CSV table of C-alpha atoms in Angstrom, one decimal:
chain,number,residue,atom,x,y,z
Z,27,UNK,CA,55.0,-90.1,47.2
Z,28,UNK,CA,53.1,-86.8,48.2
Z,29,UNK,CA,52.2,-87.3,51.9
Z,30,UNK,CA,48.5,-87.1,53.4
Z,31,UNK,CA,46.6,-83.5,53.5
Z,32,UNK,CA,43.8,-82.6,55.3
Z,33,UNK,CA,42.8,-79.0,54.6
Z,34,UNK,CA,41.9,-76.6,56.9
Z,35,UNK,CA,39.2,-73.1,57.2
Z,36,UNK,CA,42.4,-71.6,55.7
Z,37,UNK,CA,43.7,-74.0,52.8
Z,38,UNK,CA,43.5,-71.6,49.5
Z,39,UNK,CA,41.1,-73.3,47.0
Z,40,UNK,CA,40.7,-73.0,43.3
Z,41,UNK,CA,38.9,-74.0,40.1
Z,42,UNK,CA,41.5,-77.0,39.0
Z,43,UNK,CA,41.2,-76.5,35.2
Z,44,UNK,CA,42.7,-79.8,34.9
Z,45,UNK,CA,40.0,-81.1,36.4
Z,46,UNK,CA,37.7,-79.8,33.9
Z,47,UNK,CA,39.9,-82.0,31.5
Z,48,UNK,CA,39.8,-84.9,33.6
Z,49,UNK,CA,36.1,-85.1,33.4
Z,50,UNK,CA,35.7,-84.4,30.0
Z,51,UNK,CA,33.7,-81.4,30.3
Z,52,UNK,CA,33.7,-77.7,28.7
Z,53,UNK,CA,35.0,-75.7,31.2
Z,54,UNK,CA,34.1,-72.5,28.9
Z,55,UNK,CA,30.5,-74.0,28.5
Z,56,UNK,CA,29.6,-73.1,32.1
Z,57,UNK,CA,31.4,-70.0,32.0
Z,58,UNK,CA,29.5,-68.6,29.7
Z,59,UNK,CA,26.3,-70.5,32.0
Z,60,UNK,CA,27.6,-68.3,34.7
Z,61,UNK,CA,27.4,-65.1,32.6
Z,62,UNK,CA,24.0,-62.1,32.7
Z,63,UNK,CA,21.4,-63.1,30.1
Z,64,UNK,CA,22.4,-60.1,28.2
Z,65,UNK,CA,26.3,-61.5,27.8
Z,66,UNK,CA,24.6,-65.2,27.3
Z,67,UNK,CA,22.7,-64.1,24.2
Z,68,UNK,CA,25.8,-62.5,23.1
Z,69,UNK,CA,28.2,-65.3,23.5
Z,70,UNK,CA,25.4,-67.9,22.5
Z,71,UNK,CA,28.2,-69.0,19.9
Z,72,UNK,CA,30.7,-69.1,23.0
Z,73,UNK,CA,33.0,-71.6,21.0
Z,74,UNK,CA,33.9,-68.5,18.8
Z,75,UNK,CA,34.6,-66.0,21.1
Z,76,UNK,CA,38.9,-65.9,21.6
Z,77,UNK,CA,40.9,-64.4,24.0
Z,78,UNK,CA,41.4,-60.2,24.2
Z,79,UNK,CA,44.3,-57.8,25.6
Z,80,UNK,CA,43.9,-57.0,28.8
Z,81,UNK,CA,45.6,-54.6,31.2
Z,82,UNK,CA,46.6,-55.9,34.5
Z,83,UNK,CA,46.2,-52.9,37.3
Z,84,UNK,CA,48.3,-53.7,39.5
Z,85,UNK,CA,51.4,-54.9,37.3
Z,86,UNK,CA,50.5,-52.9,34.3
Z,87,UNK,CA,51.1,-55.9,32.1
Z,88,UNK,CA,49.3,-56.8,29.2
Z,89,UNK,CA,47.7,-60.1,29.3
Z,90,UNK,CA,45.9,-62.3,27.3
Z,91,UNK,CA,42.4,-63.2,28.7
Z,92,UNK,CA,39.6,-65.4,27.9
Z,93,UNK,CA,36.9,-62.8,26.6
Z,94,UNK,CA,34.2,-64.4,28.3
Z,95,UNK,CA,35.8,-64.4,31.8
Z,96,UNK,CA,36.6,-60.9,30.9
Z,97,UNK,CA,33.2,-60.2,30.8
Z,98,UNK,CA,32.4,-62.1,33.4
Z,99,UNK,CA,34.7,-60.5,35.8
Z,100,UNK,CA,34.4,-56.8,34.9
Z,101,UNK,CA,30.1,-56.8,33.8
Z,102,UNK,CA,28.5,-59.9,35.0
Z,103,UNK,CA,29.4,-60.5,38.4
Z,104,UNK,CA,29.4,-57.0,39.4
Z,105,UNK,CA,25.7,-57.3,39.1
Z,106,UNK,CA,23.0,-57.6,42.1
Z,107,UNK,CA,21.9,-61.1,41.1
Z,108,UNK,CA,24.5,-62.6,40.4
Z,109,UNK,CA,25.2,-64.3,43.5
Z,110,UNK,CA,21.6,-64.2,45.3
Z,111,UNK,CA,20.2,-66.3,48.7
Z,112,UNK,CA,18.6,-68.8,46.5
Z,113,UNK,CA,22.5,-69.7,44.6
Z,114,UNK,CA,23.5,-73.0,46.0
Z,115,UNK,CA,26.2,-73.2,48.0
Z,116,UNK,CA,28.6,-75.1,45.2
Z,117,UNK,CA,27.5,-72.3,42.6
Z,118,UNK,CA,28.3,-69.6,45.1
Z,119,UNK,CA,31.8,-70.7,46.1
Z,120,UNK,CA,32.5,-71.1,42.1
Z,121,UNK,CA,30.8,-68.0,41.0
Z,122,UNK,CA,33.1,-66.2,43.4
Z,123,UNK,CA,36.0,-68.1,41.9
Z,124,UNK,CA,35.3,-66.8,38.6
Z,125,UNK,CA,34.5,-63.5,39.5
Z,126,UNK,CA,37.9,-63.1,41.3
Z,127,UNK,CA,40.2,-64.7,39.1
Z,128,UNK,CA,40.6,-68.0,40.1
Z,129,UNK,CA,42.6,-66.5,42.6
Z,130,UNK,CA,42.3,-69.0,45.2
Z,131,UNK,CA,41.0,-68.2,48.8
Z,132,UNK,CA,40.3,-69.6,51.7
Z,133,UNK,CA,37.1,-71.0,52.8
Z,134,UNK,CA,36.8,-68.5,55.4
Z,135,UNK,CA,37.4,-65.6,52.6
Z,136,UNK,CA,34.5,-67.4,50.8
Z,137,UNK,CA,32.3,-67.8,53.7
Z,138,UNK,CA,32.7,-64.0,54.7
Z,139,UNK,CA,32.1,-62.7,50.8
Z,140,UNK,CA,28.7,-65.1,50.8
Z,141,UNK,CA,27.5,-65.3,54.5
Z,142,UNK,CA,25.5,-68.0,54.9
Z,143,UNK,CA,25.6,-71.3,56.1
Z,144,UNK,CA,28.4,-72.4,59.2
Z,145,UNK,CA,32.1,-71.9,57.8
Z,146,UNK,CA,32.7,-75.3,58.8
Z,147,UNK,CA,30.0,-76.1,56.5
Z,148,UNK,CA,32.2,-75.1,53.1
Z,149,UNK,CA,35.0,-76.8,54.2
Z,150,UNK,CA,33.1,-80.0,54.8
Z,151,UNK,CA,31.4,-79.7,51.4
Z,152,UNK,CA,34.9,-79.0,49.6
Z,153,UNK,CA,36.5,-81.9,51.2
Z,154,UNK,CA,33.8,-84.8,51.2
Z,155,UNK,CA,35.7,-86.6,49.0
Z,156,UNK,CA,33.3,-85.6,45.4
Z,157,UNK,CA,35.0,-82.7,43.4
Z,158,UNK,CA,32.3,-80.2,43.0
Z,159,UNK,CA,33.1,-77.8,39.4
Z,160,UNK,CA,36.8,-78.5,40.2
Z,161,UNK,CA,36.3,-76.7,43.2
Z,162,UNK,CA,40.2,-78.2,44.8
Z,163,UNK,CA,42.2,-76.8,47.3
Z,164,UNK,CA,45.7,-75.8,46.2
Z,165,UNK,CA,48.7,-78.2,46.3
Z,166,UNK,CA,51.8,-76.6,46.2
């Protein structure tokens, strides 16, 4: 049996995917909720939309990659409002999940890429006990 964990300002989080599962929701649904209006209208039939090929730049692979995230990653969230002062704190912290990968970070990484709120403030929201969008930190 696993024993207890108490994260701290510099636990790595992540989107759990298997939470997404768990709860029976479509993971790729708010995704696509999280993409510009432009890529929204585009993707309106989301379901269809596959993976592509894409180049990795630091390893040079080639991956497969949801489209949407794609998109996400290298259109959406590069623009001005996609994160803006009136995104909630929750939607912040998983909007800069998405936009970096799901690669997890720290709540202080997070807190200094959206600057607002006390740091102490994300960690207490991501450990309360609810899972907010499978917001987790990582177990290894």
């Amino acid at each position: 049996m696993a024993g207890w964990f108490r994260p701290t300002m510099d636990t790595k989080f992540h989107i759990d995917m298997n939470w997404w599962d768990e709860q029976g929701l479509d993971f790729r649904f708010y995704l696509r909720e999280t993409l510009c209006e432009e890529h929204r209208q585009e993707y309106a039939r989301f379901d269809s939309v596959g993976e592509i090929d894409w180049v990795d730049d630091e390893t040079g692979q080639v991956q497969r990659v949801d489209a949407l995230w794609h998109t996400l990653r290298t259109c959406c969230s590069l623009k001005q409002d996609y994160i803006t002062p009136n995104t909630t704190l929750v939607d912040g912290v998983f909007r800069t999940l998405l936009a970096n990968g799901n690669k997890p970070m720290s709540m202080r990484e997070l807190y200094e890429l959206l600057d607002r709120r006390p740091p102490e403030t994300f960690l207490r929201v991501f450990t309360s006990g609810k899972v907010y969008m499978g917001i987790r930190p990582v177990m290894d």
